[in-house]
C-alpha atoms as one frame of an Amber mdcrd trajectory, in Angstrom:
protein
 123.975  71.735  85.144 126.734  72.726  82.837 130.168  72.840  84.187 130.643
  76.404  82.899 127.653  77.696  84.820 128.813  75.892  88.001 132.244  77.498
  87.506 130.725  80.960  87.150 128.558  80.408  90.234 131.534  79.556  92.389
 133.392  82.568  90.862 130.445  84.767  91.833 130.399  83.467  95.474 134.094
  84.395  95.705 133.388  87.837  94.419 130.438  88.263  97.035 132.820  87.124
  99.755 135.331  89.829  98.762 132.320  92.211  98.654 133.099  92.853  95.019
 129.302  93.299  94.120 130.106  94.836  90.746 131.858  91.552  89.745 129.210
  89.485  91.269 126.530  91.248  89.320 128.441  90.910  86.043 128.759  87.028
  86.784 125.094  86.785  87.452 124.505  88.388  84.136 126.728  85.904  82.415
 125.095  82.875  84.072 121.669  84.317  82.845 123.001  84.580  79.304 123.624
  80.811  79.732 120.045  80.303  80.566 120.307  79.957  84.330 119.740  82.282
  87.404 121.122  82.297  90.995 118.740  82.265  93.793 120.590  83.448  96.935
 119.363  82.101 100.327 120.823  81.905 103.857 121.871  78.291 102.869 123.802
  79.513  99.937 123.083  80.034  96.289 120.988  77.626  94.226 121.118  77.435
  90.346 118.047  76.845  88.306 116.966  77.398  84.626 115.506  80.675  83.698
 111.984  80.445  82.868 111.399  80.655  79.213 109.391  83.692  77.892 106.439
  82.390  75.974 106.500  83.802  72.445 102.782  84.548  72.950 103.458  86.861
  76.046 101.219  89.861  75.785 102.936  93.311  75.757 100.422  95.917  76.503
 100.069  99.727  75.565 101.133 101.855  78.408  97.747 103.621  78.158  95.950
 100.590  79.085  97.606 100.165  82.509  94.905 100.493  85.229  95.616 103.236
  87.622  95.554 102.427  91.375  95.975 106.117  92.509  92.416 106.458  93.476
  92.645 103.450  95.918  93.914 103.658  99.571  97.744 103.355  99.901  98.546
  99.840 101.278 102.464 100.123 101.241 104.759 102.480 102.972 106.835 103.139
  99.841 106.588 102.398  96.042 109.855 102.225  94.186 109.783 102.574  90.325
 112.013 101.781  87.370 111.782 101.964  83.688 113.657  99.103  82.132 115.169
  99.730  78.786 117.767  97.269  79.044 120.606  96.332  81.466 118.614  94.166
  83.863 121.609  93.614  86.071 121.335  97.425  86.976 117.824  97.084  88.157
 118.826  93.859  90.143 121.641  95.629  91.687 119.347  98.402  92.937 116.602
  95.965  93.934 118.960  94.160  96.250 120.172  97.403  97.817 116.756  98.801
  98.520 115.537  95.573 100.025 118.347  95.733 102.450 117.076  98.975 103.662
 113.487  97.965 104.045 113.341  97.281 107.909 109.663  97.005 108.914 108.555
  98.844 105.797 106.146  97.320 103.266 107.620  98.254 100.063 106.145  97.774
  96.429 108.517  97.329  93.620 107.404  98.152  90.023 109.393  97.651  86.830
 107.875  99.200  83.584 109.724  97.009  81.089 109.822  98.061  77.306 112.230
  95.362  76.237 110.118  92.140  76.368 112.380  90.668  79.076 111.024  87.568
  80.826 109.261  89.090  84.099 110.784  86.238  86.099 114.176  87.679  85.458
 113.501  90.508  88.015 112.678  87.865  90.864 109.841  87.373  93.198 107.647
  90.058  94.490 108.181  92.394  91.666 105.243  93.879  89.677 106.401  93.859
  86.019 104.562  95.844  83.371 105.334  94.238  79.996 104.826  97.282  77.782
 104.590  97.400  73.884 107.544  97.891  71.917 108.418 101.501  71.059 106.869
 102.802  74.283 108.425 106.210  75.014 110.210 106.834  78.414 107.541 109.073
  80.023 104.740 106.763  78.894 106.473 103.831  80.557 107.285 105.803  83.605
 103.658 106.904  83.972 102.382 103.297  83.504 104.400 102.375  86.418 103.414
 105.399  88.495  99.793 104.628  88.102 100.290 101.340  90.008 101.669 103.106
  93.023 100.178 101.922  96.230 102.790 103.454  98.661 102.503 106.558 100.678
 105.809 107.630  99.432 106.758 107.165  95.894 110.373 106.827  94.513 111.228
 107.382  90.780 114.612 105.713  90.365 117.142 105.262  87.451 119.074 102.010
  87.254 122.234 103.771  87.530 121.639 104.540  91.140 122.459 101.953  93.927
 121.746 102.792  97.650 124.804 102.017  99.878 123.065 102.710 103.201 119.852
 103.970 104.638 117.741 105.859 102.041 114.198 105.325 103.042 114.261 106.994
 106.283 115.832 110.312 105.344 113.478 110.615 102.459 110.414 109.777 104.534
 111.502 112.390 107.005 111.909 115.228 104.593 108.583 114.484 102.966 106.881
 114.727 106.319 107.173 118.624 105.837 104.017 119.499 103.947 105.860 122.236
 102.185 108.234 119.775 100.500 106.899 118.402  97.150 109.928 116.567  95.791
 113.301 115.677  97.060 116.438 113.367  96.375 120.099 113.562  96.666 120.832
 115.436  93.371 119.610 118.840  92.457 120.224 121.734  90.188 119.425 125.364
  90.028 119.034 128.298  87.367 119.079 132.026  87.241 117.543 132.315  83.837
 115.594 128.934  83.002 118.262 128.431  80.093 121.109 127.239  82.140 121.274
 124.826  84.960 124.038 124.004  87.356 124.478 121.484  90.192 123.648 122.675
  93.648 124.055 121.372  97.193 120.676 122.982  98.179 119.055 122.499 100.510
 116.349 124.139  98.299 116.786 123.729  94.499 114.905 124.531  91.279 114.865
 120.662  90.261 115.636 117.320  91.638 117.386 115.179  88.989 115.771 111.869
  87.905 118.470 109.638  89.235 116.303 109.516  92.491 113.152 111.560  92.977
 110.885 111.090  95.954 107.405 112.503  96.582 104.366 111.878  98.495 101.596
 109.789  96.455  99.159 112.702  96.576 101.662 114.938  94.646 101.092 112.672
  91.709  97.529 113.937  91.894  98.385 117.548  92.311 101.136 117.926  89.636
  99.968 115.038  87.453 102.357 112.577  85.760 105.461 113.045  83.652 104.833
 114.813  80.329 104.451 112.049  77.641 106.116 114.166  75.004 109.269 113.099
  76.606 110.160 109.968  74.664 113.706 110.157  76.070 114.411 110.746  79.641
 116.496 114.015  79.646 114.953 117.179  80.939 111.645 115.345  81.965 112.972
 115.548  85.768 113.335 119.409  85.346 109.948 119.764  83.718 108.210 117.620
  86.411 110.097 119.491  89.388 108.698 122.866  87.957 105.234 121.327  87.759
 105.468 120.316  91.549 106.820 123.741  92.261 103.922 125.355  90.530 101.677
 123.867  93.088 103.397 125.985  95.837 105.701 123.185  96.873 109.414 123.090
  97.238 112.136 120.876  95.819 114.777 120.017  98.312 118.087 118.150  98.462
 118.175 115.113 100.928 121.688 113.698 101.529 121.184 110.055 101.330 124.006
 107.469 100.655 123.895 106.366  97.000 126.225 105.476  94.291 125.920 106.758
  90.694 127.048 103.990  88.293 127.313 104.522  84.577 124.189 105.850  83.049
 123.683 103.124  80.356 121.035 104.995  78.236 123.396 107.996  77.947 126.412
 106.093  77.155 124.431 103.777  74.641 123.216 106.672  72.693 125.150 108.233
  70.006 126.471 111.890  70.547 124.373 113.144  67.593 121.113 111.582  69.027
 122.079 112.804  72.482 122.419 116.341  71.251 119.158 116.279  69.155 117.003
 114.589  71.659 118.296 116.822  74.571 117.506 120.023  72.601 113.964 118.884
  71.769 113.330 117.822  75.331 114.588 121.107  76.716 112.262 123.032  74.194
 109.453 120.931  75.638 110.309 122.352  79.196 110.703 125.853  77.604 107.294
 125.609  76.008 105.598 124.971  79.372 107.645 127.359  81.614 109.175 130.061
  79.521 109.380 133.228  81.699 108.370 131.382  84.926 111.401 132.946  86.809
 108.978 133.350  89.852 109.573 129.565  90.395 113.257 129.943  90.635 115.065
 129.764  93.984 117.531 132.552  92.813 116.559 135.151  90.190 118.678 137.197
  87.589 121.124 136.057  84.995 124.322 133.961  85.503 126.279 131.483  83.476
 126.079 127.771  84.150 126.341 124.400  82.558 123.911 123.819  79.755 120.986
 121.594  80.509
């Protein structure tokens, strides 16, 4: 074991003891860059070489991922990520969700578009190695088709639970009038501008964390695959859920929003161009559907 790796592992243990989990995650990433992983256990951390990804590992088209949505649910909850890089963010969220499992059976699914070694995500994670250049919605839908949980969570890597999340979401979704819920929501007066809202009822749940019953995927369908980038896909999907006569509601759950890596890694010019294109996709589908708004009329707001 290289001395540098041992030193970083010791430094990481110190960070964990101080409850500086951001520093511990960064150190885990540096250890991984040196070809090793840390396996935490009640007896302490163990270091082991990362499994090498075979050059022949097959990366599959998202459209070929077999759907399980017609099969009986065998988990209480399914939790989904699209991995476009920044593995440490997904690992941070995984640790937090697992700490909240209790007696629940939870399925974790990562739709990976980077070619990352599936072993990097740890044991008990279903990793879909998707073909290069898979769009965001295609990847998201490939993961969602694997859902075997009665409740389905669509999660962004920037979100980390810091308390009990599963219980409040399950309680909210026990109301059959609720179609989608989460901690962050927005409203509009005119379908052109959207602003943050405390709810409880909103026009759209933001994609940092969206929760729904599994059967909603059958009613509203999956995400629109014209969304190759993530922005506005959450608004369009929320409106499709509302178009089924269901509500979008805020559920106050304890989560931290960290840096949104894809946003900050994208140039301002691309962000503006792709955001405009995606918003036009939403308008193409719901132009004039003010009947779906919580509030009607005209008002200013922040551009979506």
